[in-house]
Tab-separated table of C-alpha atoms in Angstrom:
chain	number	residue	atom	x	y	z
A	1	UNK	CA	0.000	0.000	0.000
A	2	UNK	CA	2.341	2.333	-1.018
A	3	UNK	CA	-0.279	4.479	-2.915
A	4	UNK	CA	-3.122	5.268	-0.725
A	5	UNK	CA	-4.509	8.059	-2.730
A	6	UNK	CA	-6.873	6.917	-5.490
A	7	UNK	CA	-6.373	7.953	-9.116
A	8	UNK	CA	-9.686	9.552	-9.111
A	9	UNK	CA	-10.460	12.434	-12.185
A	10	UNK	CA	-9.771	15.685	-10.597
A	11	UNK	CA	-13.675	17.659	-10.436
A	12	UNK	CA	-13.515	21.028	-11.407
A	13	UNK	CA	-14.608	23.198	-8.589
A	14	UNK	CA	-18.465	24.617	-8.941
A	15	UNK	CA	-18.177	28.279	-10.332
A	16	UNK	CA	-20.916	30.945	-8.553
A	17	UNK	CA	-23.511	32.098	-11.310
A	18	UNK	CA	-21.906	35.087	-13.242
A	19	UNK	CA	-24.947	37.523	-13.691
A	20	UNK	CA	-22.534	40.322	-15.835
A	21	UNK	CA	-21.200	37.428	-18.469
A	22	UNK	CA	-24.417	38.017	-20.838
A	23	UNK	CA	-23.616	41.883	-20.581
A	24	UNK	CA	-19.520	41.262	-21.351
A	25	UNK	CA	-20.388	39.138	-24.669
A	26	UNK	CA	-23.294	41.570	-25.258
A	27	UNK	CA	-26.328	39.365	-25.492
A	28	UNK	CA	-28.059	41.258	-22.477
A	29	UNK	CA	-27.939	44.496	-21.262
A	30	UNK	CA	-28.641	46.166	-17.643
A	31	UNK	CA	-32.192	47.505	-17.237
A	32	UNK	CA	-32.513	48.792	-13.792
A	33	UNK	CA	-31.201	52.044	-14.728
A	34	UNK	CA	-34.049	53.003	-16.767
A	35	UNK	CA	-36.496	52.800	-14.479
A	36	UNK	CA	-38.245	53.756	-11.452
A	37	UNK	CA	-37.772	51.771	-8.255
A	38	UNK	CA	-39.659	52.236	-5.168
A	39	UNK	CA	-39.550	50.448	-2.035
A	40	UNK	CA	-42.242	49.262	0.292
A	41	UNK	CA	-40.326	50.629	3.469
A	42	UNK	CA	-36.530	50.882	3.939
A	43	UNK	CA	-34.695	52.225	7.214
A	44	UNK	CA	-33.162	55.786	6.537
A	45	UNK	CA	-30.032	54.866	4.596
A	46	UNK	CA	-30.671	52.120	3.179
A	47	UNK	CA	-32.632	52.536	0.295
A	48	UNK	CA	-32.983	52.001	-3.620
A	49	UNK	CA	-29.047	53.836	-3.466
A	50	UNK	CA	-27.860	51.042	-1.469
A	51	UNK	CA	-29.486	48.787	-4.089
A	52	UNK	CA	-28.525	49.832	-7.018
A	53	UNK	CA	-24.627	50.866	-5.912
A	54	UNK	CA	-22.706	48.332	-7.510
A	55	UNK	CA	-21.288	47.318	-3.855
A	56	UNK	CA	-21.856	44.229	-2.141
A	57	UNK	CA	-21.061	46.006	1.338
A	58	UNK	CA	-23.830	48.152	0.939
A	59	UNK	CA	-27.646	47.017	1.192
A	60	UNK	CA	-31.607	47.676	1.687
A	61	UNK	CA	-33.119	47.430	5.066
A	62	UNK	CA	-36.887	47.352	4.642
A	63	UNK	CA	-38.706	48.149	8.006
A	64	UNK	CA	-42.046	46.700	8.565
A	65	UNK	CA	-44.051	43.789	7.481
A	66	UNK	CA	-43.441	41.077	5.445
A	67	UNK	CA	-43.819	40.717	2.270
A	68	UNK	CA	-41.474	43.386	1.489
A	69	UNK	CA	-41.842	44.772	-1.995
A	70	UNK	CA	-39.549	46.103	-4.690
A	71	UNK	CA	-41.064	47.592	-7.518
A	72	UNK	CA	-39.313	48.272	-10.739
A	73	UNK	CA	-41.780	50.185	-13.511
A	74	UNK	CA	-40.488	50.600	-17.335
A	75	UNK	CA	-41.011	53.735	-19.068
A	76	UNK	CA	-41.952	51.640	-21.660
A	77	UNK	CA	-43.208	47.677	-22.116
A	78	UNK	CA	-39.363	45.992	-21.860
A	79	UNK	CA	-38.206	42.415	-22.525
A	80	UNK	CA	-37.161	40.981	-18.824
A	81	UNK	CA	-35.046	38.046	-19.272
A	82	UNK	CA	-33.890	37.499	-15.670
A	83	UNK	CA	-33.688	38.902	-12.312
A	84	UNK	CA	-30.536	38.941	-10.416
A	85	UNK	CA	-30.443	39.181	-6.964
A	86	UNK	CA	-27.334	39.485	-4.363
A	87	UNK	CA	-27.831	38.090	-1.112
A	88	UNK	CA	-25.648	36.629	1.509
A	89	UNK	CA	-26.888	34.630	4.548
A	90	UNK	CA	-23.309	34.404	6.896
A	91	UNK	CA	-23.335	38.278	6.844
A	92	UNK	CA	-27.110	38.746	7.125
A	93	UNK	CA	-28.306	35.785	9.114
A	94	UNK	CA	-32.109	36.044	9.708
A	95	UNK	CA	-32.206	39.111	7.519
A	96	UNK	CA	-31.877	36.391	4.409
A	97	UNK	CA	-34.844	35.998	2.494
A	98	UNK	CA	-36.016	32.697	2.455
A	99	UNK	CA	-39.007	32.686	-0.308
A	100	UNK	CA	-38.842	35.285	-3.166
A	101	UNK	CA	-41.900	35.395	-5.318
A	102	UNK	CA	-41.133	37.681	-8.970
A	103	UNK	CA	-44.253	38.987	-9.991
A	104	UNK	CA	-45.081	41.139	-13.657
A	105	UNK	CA	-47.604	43.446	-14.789
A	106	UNK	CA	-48.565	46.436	-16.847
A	107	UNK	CA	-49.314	47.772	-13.205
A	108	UNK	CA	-49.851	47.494	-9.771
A	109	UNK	CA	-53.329	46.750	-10.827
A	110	UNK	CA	-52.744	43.740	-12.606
A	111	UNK	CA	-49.680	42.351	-10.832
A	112	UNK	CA	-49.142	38.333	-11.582
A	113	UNK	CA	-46.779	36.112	-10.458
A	114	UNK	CA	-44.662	34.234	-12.675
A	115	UNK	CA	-41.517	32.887	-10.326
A	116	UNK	CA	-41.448	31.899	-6.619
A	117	UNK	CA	-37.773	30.837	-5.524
A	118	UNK	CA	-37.611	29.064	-2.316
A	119	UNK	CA	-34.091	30.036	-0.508
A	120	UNK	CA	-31.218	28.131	1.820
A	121	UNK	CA	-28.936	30.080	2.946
A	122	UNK	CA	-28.262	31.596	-0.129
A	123	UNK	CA	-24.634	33.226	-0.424
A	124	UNK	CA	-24.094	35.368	-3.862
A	125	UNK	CA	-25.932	35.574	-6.541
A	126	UNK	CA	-29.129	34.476	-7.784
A	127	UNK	CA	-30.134	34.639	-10.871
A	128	UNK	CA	-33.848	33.824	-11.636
A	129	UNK	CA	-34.717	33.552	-15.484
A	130	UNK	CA	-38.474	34.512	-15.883
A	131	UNK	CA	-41.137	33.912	-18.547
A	132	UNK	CA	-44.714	35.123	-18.559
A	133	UNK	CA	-47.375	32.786	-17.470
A	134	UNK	CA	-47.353	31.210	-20.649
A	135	UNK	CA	-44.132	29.959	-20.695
A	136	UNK	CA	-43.552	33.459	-23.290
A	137	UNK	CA	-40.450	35.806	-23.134
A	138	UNK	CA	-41.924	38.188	-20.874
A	139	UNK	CA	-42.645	41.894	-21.993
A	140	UNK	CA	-43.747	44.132	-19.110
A	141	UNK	CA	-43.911	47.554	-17.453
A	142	UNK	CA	-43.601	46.492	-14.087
A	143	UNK	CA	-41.202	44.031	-12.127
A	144	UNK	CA	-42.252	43.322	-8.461
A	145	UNK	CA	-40.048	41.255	-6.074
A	146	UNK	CA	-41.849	40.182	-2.909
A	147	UNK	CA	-39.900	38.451	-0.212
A	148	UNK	CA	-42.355	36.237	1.701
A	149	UNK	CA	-40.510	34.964	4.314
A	150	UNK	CA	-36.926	35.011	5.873
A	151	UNK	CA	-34.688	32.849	7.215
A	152	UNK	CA	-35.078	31.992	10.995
A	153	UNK	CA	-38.192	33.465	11.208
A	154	UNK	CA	-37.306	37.154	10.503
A	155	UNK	CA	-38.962	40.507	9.830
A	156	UNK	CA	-37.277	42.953	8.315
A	157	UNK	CA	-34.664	41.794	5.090
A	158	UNK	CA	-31.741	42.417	3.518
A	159	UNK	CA	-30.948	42.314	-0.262
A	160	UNK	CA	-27.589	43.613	-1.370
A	161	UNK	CA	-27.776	43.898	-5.062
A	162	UNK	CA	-30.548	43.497	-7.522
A	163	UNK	CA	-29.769	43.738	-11.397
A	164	UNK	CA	-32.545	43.096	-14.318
A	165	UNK	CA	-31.588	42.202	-17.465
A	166	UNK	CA	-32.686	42.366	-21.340
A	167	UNK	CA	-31.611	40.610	-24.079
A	168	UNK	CA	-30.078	42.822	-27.015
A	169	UNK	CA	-32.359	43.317	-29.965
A	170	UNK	CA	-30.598	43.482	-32.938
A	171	UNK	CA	-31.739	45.272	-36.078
A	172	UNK	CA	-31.400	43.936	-39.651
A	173	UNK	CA	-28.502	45.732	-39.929
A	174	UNK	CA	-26.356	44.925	-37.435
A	175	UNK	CA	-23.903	42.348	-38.011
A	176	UNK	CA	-23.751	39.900	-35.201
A	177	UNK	CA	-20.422	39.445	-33.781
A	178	UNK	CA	-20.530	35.734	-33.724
A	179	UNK	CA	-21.658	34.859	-36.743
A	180	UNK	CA	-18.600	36.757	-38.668
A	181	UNK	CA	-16.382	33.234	-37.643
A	182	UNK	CA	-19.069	31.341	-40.020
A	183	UNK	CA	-18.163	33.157	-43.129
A	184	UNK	CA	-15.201	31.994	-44.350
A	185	UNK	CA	-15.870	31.567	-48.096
A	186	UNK	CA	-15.337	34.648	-50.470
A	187	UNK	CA	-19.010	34.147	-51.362
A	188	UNK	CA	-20.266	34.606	-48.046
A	189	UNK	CA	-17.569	37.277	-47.051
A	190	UNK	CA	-19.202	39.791	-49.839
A	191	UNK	CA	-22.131	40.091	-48.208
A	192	UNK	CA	-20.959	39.992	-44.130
A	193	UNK	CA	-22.223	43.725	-43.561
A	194	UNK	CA	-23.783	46.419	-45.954
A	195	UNK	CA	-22.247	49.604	-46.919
């Protein structure tokens, strides 16, 4: 027994979801910015800013009952693809939402939901692809994320980051960068973009 370790394949470790990759290659773009958030409560300094500040020391506080609501409204009826949320249980302990429900609508009036997410202690980020309740690409004015319920039993939450993306329409006349590697014949080359 000279060799005790076993010649096992070596696993590659798990990588954490990468929510910006889609906006690197330029298949999706960030949303959030164009639009109008509101909060159902927050503590004084802790706010949409917090939010929406690109840090992951920073956060929202809401401050009363649960659910606690963030509303995003479109000036406009926008392609969602997915909602990515930042959240990170050893920092925020019973803070953590447990239970996220995403929920889509022209406006508060007509609010459905279309994703529920059930939690355990979640550490980094989430990204939740959503579809209208048809199983459709969904097109909306309004984005609502509810947390139900936290973890431990607790009232008020924490989220740290929350980014919404769209996928990048293209127009008939944009050449798509990945489909330059097909053309390789002089034939096709002739017609890869139009003067």
């Amino acid at each position: 027994m000279e060799n005790d370790v076993e010649n096992k394949p070596e696993e590659k470790p798990v990588e954490p979801p990468d929510p910006f990759h889609g906006v690197r290659i330029g298949k999706l773009r960030e949303v959030g910015g164009q639009s109008i958030w509101t909060l159902s409560t927050c503590k004084p300094g802790f706010g949409v800013d917090q939010l929406r500040d690109d840090l992951l020391d920073t956060y929202w506080q809401s401050d009363g009952q649960l659910p606690h609501l963030v509303s995003i409204q479109f000036k406009r009826k926008t392609t969602v693809s997915d909602v990515c949320i930042y959240t990170d249980y050893k920092l925020d302990e019973s803070y953590t939402p447990s239970r996220i429900s995403i929920r889509a609508g022209a406006s508060y009036n007509d609010i459905q939901e279309v994703e529920v997410l059930d939690l355990h202690e979640p550490a980094g980020w989430i990204i939740i692809p959503v579809k209208d309740t048809k199983g459709r690409q969904l097109r909306t004015f309004m984005i609502q994320i509810a947390v139900i319920s936290n973890h431990q039993n607790g009232r008020d939450t924490h989220i740290r980051q929350i980014k919404v993306h769209s996928p990048v329409e293209r127009s008939g006349l944009t050449p798509l960068s990945d489909t330059s590697q097909g053309f390789v014949t002089v034939d096709f080359l002739q017609y890869n973009c139009i003067r």
